[in-house]
Amino acid sequence: MDATQATSISISLIYTTLQAIIAAFLFHRMRAARLKELQFVFLTFTSATLGALLGIAWTGFRIIFNPLVAIFILPFVEATFYRKKQSRYKSMLATSLALYAYVIVARLAWQFGSGEEGLVAIYYSYILAILAIYLACYGWFFASCIETRKKISTSKGIEPWVKFRYVLLIFSCASAIATAVFPLAYPSHESFHEQAAVMKVVMAASNLLFSITSLTAWFMPAWLKRVLNERSRDSLVFSTVPMTAIASRPVSEKLGSALIMSIIDHLGNRLAPRINKSPGAVKGLLLLSLEAAEQQHGVTGIDFTLLHDAIVDDVKSRLDQLGIPNVDAIINELEHDVIDIQSLLVVGKF
């Protein structure tokens, strides 16, 4: 075993370990934070771990499990970014599954077929199919993160570490796509030993980068959150509106967490100029609406459905009572604001 091979194996072992750690942590966070959306990300990293482990017995398992690392991202993006929002989820899922079926058939044909020229064509066809799956799945995740990051970039209420998590997820998506690009430069039958050895290291390194960015994104250390927030402490403006109606106990206790307060700040700052009221008064109104929605649904804690219903129903009713003109148009805009930032309820929750 030469130095290049040893390096490739070492990096692969680190990659497999990190994938397993991420999967385990996600399972714990999914249960602790009651975030059903994370089950799809958990399955993503579980697939990566299984592919790496089973690939020791037969390298074909790596190819068979590899597309699942991308495909499971699709339902996560749909559930996190696109509730009550038009998307191409069904068509992308159907296309990805069709390509996945082709990958399995082509990989088996390459493994057990004969004829060098035909096998080379089959090899690159399923590598291209995997790349197409990654471009579709992680490309959609990439674009969704960029879009949301732009919408909250100037919001003073959203904590900096939450904004930075979107940046890390963007880099994670890009590195995931890179892991599907490099195999195109890998010889189909390792006929060129030096090229194969070098590309093994490159592919292992790209997989490791994906693991590191993913681990940091999903499990951002508390110290990093503190550093990011302290650097922008002067720009953070969280609403602390005193209201006798909710003064009996802290708002964070009523509504769940500082995340809800930051979302209220964001929405309040956008709604205030539309109804010509002070931001503080508008945020108080939004808080009262959320409290009413909690009581109506008999739940504790805010999810997207409750937040959306509070905006569409209770806030609309309160604005009507205040005699605000063009309430329907205002609520429609506010509803779009809620839909646009809905991923905060997952990405910013832990």
Short mmCIF file of N, CA, C and O in Angstrom, two decimals, residues 68-115:
data_model
loop_
_atom_site.label_atom_id
_atom_site.label_comp_id
_atom_site.label_asym_id
_atom_site.label_seq_id
_atom_site.Cartn_x
_atom_site.Cartn_y
_atom_site.Cartn_z
N LEU A 68 -29.31 7.92 -2.79
CA LEU A 68 -30.24 8.14 -1.68
C LEU A 68 -29.79 9.30 -0.79
O LEU A 68 -30.61 9.96 -0.15
N VAL A 69 -28.48 9.54 -0.77
CA VAL A 69 -27.94 10.66 0.01
C VAL A 69 -28.50 11.98 -0.50
O VAL A 69 -28.64 12.94 0.25
N ALA A 70 -28.84 12.01 -1.77
CA ALA A 70 -29.44 13.22 -2.36
C ALA A 70 -30.96 13.16 -2.37
O ALA A 70 -31.63 14.14 -2.07
N ILE A 71 -31.51 12.00 -2.70
CA ILE A 71 -32.96 11.89 -2.88
C ILE A 71 -33.73 12.20 -1.60
O ILE A 71 -34.78 12.85 -1.63
N PHE A 72 -33.20 11.77 -0.45
CA PHE A 72 -33.90 12.03 0.81
C PHE A 72 -33.92 13.52 1.17
O PHE A 72 -34.71 13.93 2.04
N ILE A 73 -33.09 14.31 0.51
CA ILE A 73 -33.09 15.75 0.76
C ILE A 73 -34.35 16.39 0.18
O ILE A 73 -34.85 17.40 0.70
N LEU A 74 -34.90 15.81 -0.88
CA LEU A 74 -36.07 16.40 -1.53
C LEU A 74 -37.26 16.56 -0.59
O LEU A 74 -37.82 17.66 -0.49
N PRO A 75 -37.71 15.50 0.11
CA PRO A 75 -38.85 15.70 1.01
C PRO A 75 -38.53 16.65 2.17
O PRO A 75 -39.43 17.33 2.67
N PHE A 76 -37.26 16.71 2.57
CA PHE A 76 -36.88 17.67 3.62
C PHE A 76 -37.07 19.10 3.12
O PHE A 76 -37.65 19.94 3.83
N VAL A 77 -36.60 19.38 1.93
CA VAL A 77 -36.73 20.74 1.38
C VAL A 77 -38.21 21.08 1.19
O VAL A 77 -38.65 22.19 1.51
N GLU A 78 -38.97 20.13 0.70
CA GLU A 78 -40.41 20.36 0.49
C GLU A 78 -41.10 20.69 1.81
O GLU A 78 -41.88 21.65 1.90
N ALA A 79 -40.81 19.91 2.85
CA ALA A 79 -41.49 20.09 4.14
C ALA A 79 -40.99 21.32 4.90
O ALA A 79 -41.72 21.88 5.71
N THR A 80 -39.76 21.74 4.62
CA THR A 80 -39.16 22.84 5.38
C THR A 80 -39.32 24.19 4.70
O THR A 80 -39.51 25.21 5.37
N PHE A 81 -39.27 24.22 3.38
CA PHE A 81 -39.28 25.48 2.64
C PHE A 81 -40.56 25.74 1.84
O PHE A 81 -40.81 26.89 1.46
N TYR A 82 -41.35 24.71 1.56
CA TYR A 82 -42.40 24.88 0.54
C TYR A 82 -43.80 24.50 0.99
O TYR A 82 -44.64 24.15 0.17
N ARG A 83 -44.10 24.60 2.26
CA ARG A 83 -45.48 24.41 2.68
C ARG A 83 -46.32 25.59 2.19
O ARG A 83 -45.92 26.74 2.32
N LYS A 84 -47.46 25.28 1.65
CA LYS A 84 -48.37 26.29 1.08
C LYS A 84 -47.66 27.14 0.02
O LYS A 84 -47.96 28.32 -0.16
N LYS A 85 -46.74 26.52 -0.66
CA LYS A 85 -45.97 27.22 -1.69
C LYS A 85 -45.76 26.28 -2.87
O LYS A 85 -45.43 25.10 -2.68
N GLN A 86 -45.97 26.78 -4.06
CA GLN A 86 -45.84 25.94 -5.25
C GLN A 86 -44.39 25.47 -5.42
O GLN A 86 -43.45 26.24 -5.23
N SER A 87 -44.24 24.21 -5.77
CA SER A 87 -42.90 23.67 -5.98
C SER A 87 -42.94 22.57 -7.04
O SER A 87 -44.02 22.13 -7.45
N ARG A 88 -41.76 22.13 -7.44
CA ARG A 88 -41.65 21.05 -8.42
C ARG A 88 -41.26 19.74 -7.73
O ARG A 88 -40.63 18.88 -8.34
N TYR A 89 -41.64 19.61 -6.50
CA TYR A 89 -41.22 18.46 -5.70
C TYR A 89 -41.60 17.13 -6.35
O TYR A 89 -40.76 16.24 -6.50
N LYS A 90 -42.85 16.97 -6.73
CA LYS A 90 -43.30 15.68 -7.26
C LYS A 90 -42.57 15.31 -8.54
O LYS A 90 -42.16 14.15 -8.72
N SER A 91 -42.39 16.27 -9.43
CA SER A 91 -41.71 15.97 -10.69
C SER A 91 -40.23 15.67 -10.45
O SER A 91 -39.67 14.76 -11.08
N MET A 92 -39.60 16.41 -9.53
CA MET A 92 -38.19 16.15 -9.24
C MET A 92 -38.01 14.81 -8.55
O MET A 92 -37.05 14.08 -8.83
N LEU A 93 -38.94 14.46 -7.66
CA LEU A 93 -38.85 13.17 -6.98
C LEU A 93 -39.03 12.03 -7.98
O LEU A 93 -38.27 11.04 -7.95
N ALA A 94 -40.02 12.16 -8.86
CA ALA A 94 -40.26 11.11 -9.85
C ALA A 94 -39.05 10.95 -10.78
O ALA A 94 -38.63 9.81 -11.08
N THR A 95 -38.49 12.06 -11.21
CA THR A 95 -37.32 12.00 -12.09
C THR A 95 -36.12 11.39 -11.38
O THR A 95 -35.40 10.55 -11.94
N SER A 96 -35.91 11.79 -10.14
CA SER A 96 -34.78 11.28 -9.37
C SER A 96 -34.91 9.77 -9.12
O SER A 96 -33.93 9.03 -9.22
N LEU A 97 -36.12 9.32 -8.82
CA LEU A 97 -36.34 7.89 -8.59
C LEU A 97 -36.14 7.09 -9.88
O LEU A 97 -35.61 5.97 -9.85
N ALA A 98 -36.57 7.66 -11.00
CA ALA A 98 -36.36 6.99 -12.29
C ALA A 98 -34.87 6.87 -12.60
O ALA A 98 -34.39 5.82 -13.04
N LEU A 99 -34.14 7.95 -12.36
CA LEU A 99 -32.69 7.92 -12.56
C LEU A 99 -32.02 6.94 -11.60
O LEU A 99 -31.06 6.25 -11.96
N TYR A 100 -32.54 6.88 -10.38
CA TYR A 100 -31.99 5.96 -9.39
C TYR A 100 -32.17 4.51 -9.83
O TYR A 100 -31.25 3.69 -9.70
N ALA A 101 -33.34 4.21 -10.36
CA ALA A 101 -33.58 2.86 -10.87
C ALA A 101 -32.60 2.53 -11.99
O ALA A 101 -32.07 1.40 -12.06
N TYR A 102 -32.35 3.51 -12.84
CA TYR A 102 -31.39 3.28 -13.93
C TYR A 102 -29.98 3.05 -13.37
O TYR A 102 -29.24 2.19 -13.87
N VAL A 103 -29.61 3.80 -12.34
CA VAL A 103 -28.28 3.65 -11.74
C VAL A 103 -28.09 2.22 -11.24
O VAL A 103 -27.04 1.60 -11.47
N ILE A 104 -29.10 1.67 -10.58
CA ILE A 104 -28.99 0.31 -10.05
C ILE A 104 -28.81 -0.70 -11.18
O ILE A 104 -27.92 -1.56 -11.15
N VAL A 105 -29.66 -0.58 -12.20
CA VAL A 105 -29.58 -1.51 -13.33
C VAL A 105 -28.25 -1.38 -14.06
O VAL A 105 -27.59 -2.37 -14.39
N ALA A 106 -27.83 -0.14 -14.29
CA ALA A 106 -26.58 0.09 -15.02
C ALA A 106 -25.37 -0.38 -14.22
O ALA A 106 -24.42 -0.94 -14.79
N ARG A 107 -25.41 -0.18 -12.91
CA ARG A 107 -24.28 -0.62 -12.08
C ARG A 107 -24.16 -2.14 -12.11
O ARG A 107 -23.05 -2.68 -12.19
N LEU A 108 -25.27 -2.83 -12.06
CA LEU A 108 -25.24 -4.29 -12.13
C LEU A 108 -24.79 -4.76 -13.52
O LEU A 108 -24.02 -5.73 -13.64
N ALA A 109 -25.23 -4.05 -14.55
CA ALA A 109 -24.81 -4.40 -15.92
C ALA A 109 -23.31 -4.19 -16.08
O ALA A 109 -22.62 -4.99 -16.73
N TRP A 110 -22.80 -3.11 -15.51
CA TRP A 110 -21.36 -2.84 -15.58
C TRP A 110 -20.57 -3.89 -14.81
O TRP A 110 -19.51 -4.33 -15.24
N GLN A 111 -21.11 -4.31 -13.67
CA GLN A 111 -20.41 -5.27 -12.81
C GLN A 111 -20.30 -6.64 -13.48
O GLN A 111 -19.27 -7.30 -13.39
N PHE A 112 -21.38 -7.04 -14.13
CA PHE A 112 -21.42 -8.42 -14.63
C PHE A 112 -21.42 -8.52 -16.16
O PHE A 112 -21.54 -9.61 -16.71
N GLY A 113 -21.28 -7.37 -16.83
CA GLY A 113 -21.30 -7.38 -18.29
C GLY A 113 -19.92 -7.67 -18.88
O GLY A 113 -18.94 -7.89 -18.18
N SER A 114 -19.87 -7.66 -20.20
CA SER A 114 -18.61 -7.89 -20.91
C SER A 114 -18.54 -6.93 -22.09
O SER A 114 -19.54 -6.37 -22.53
N GLY A 115 -17.32 -6.75 -22.61
CA GLY A 115 -17.12 -5.82 -23.71
C GLY A 115 -16.67 -4.48 -23.17
O GLY A 115 -17.48 -3.73 -22.62
#
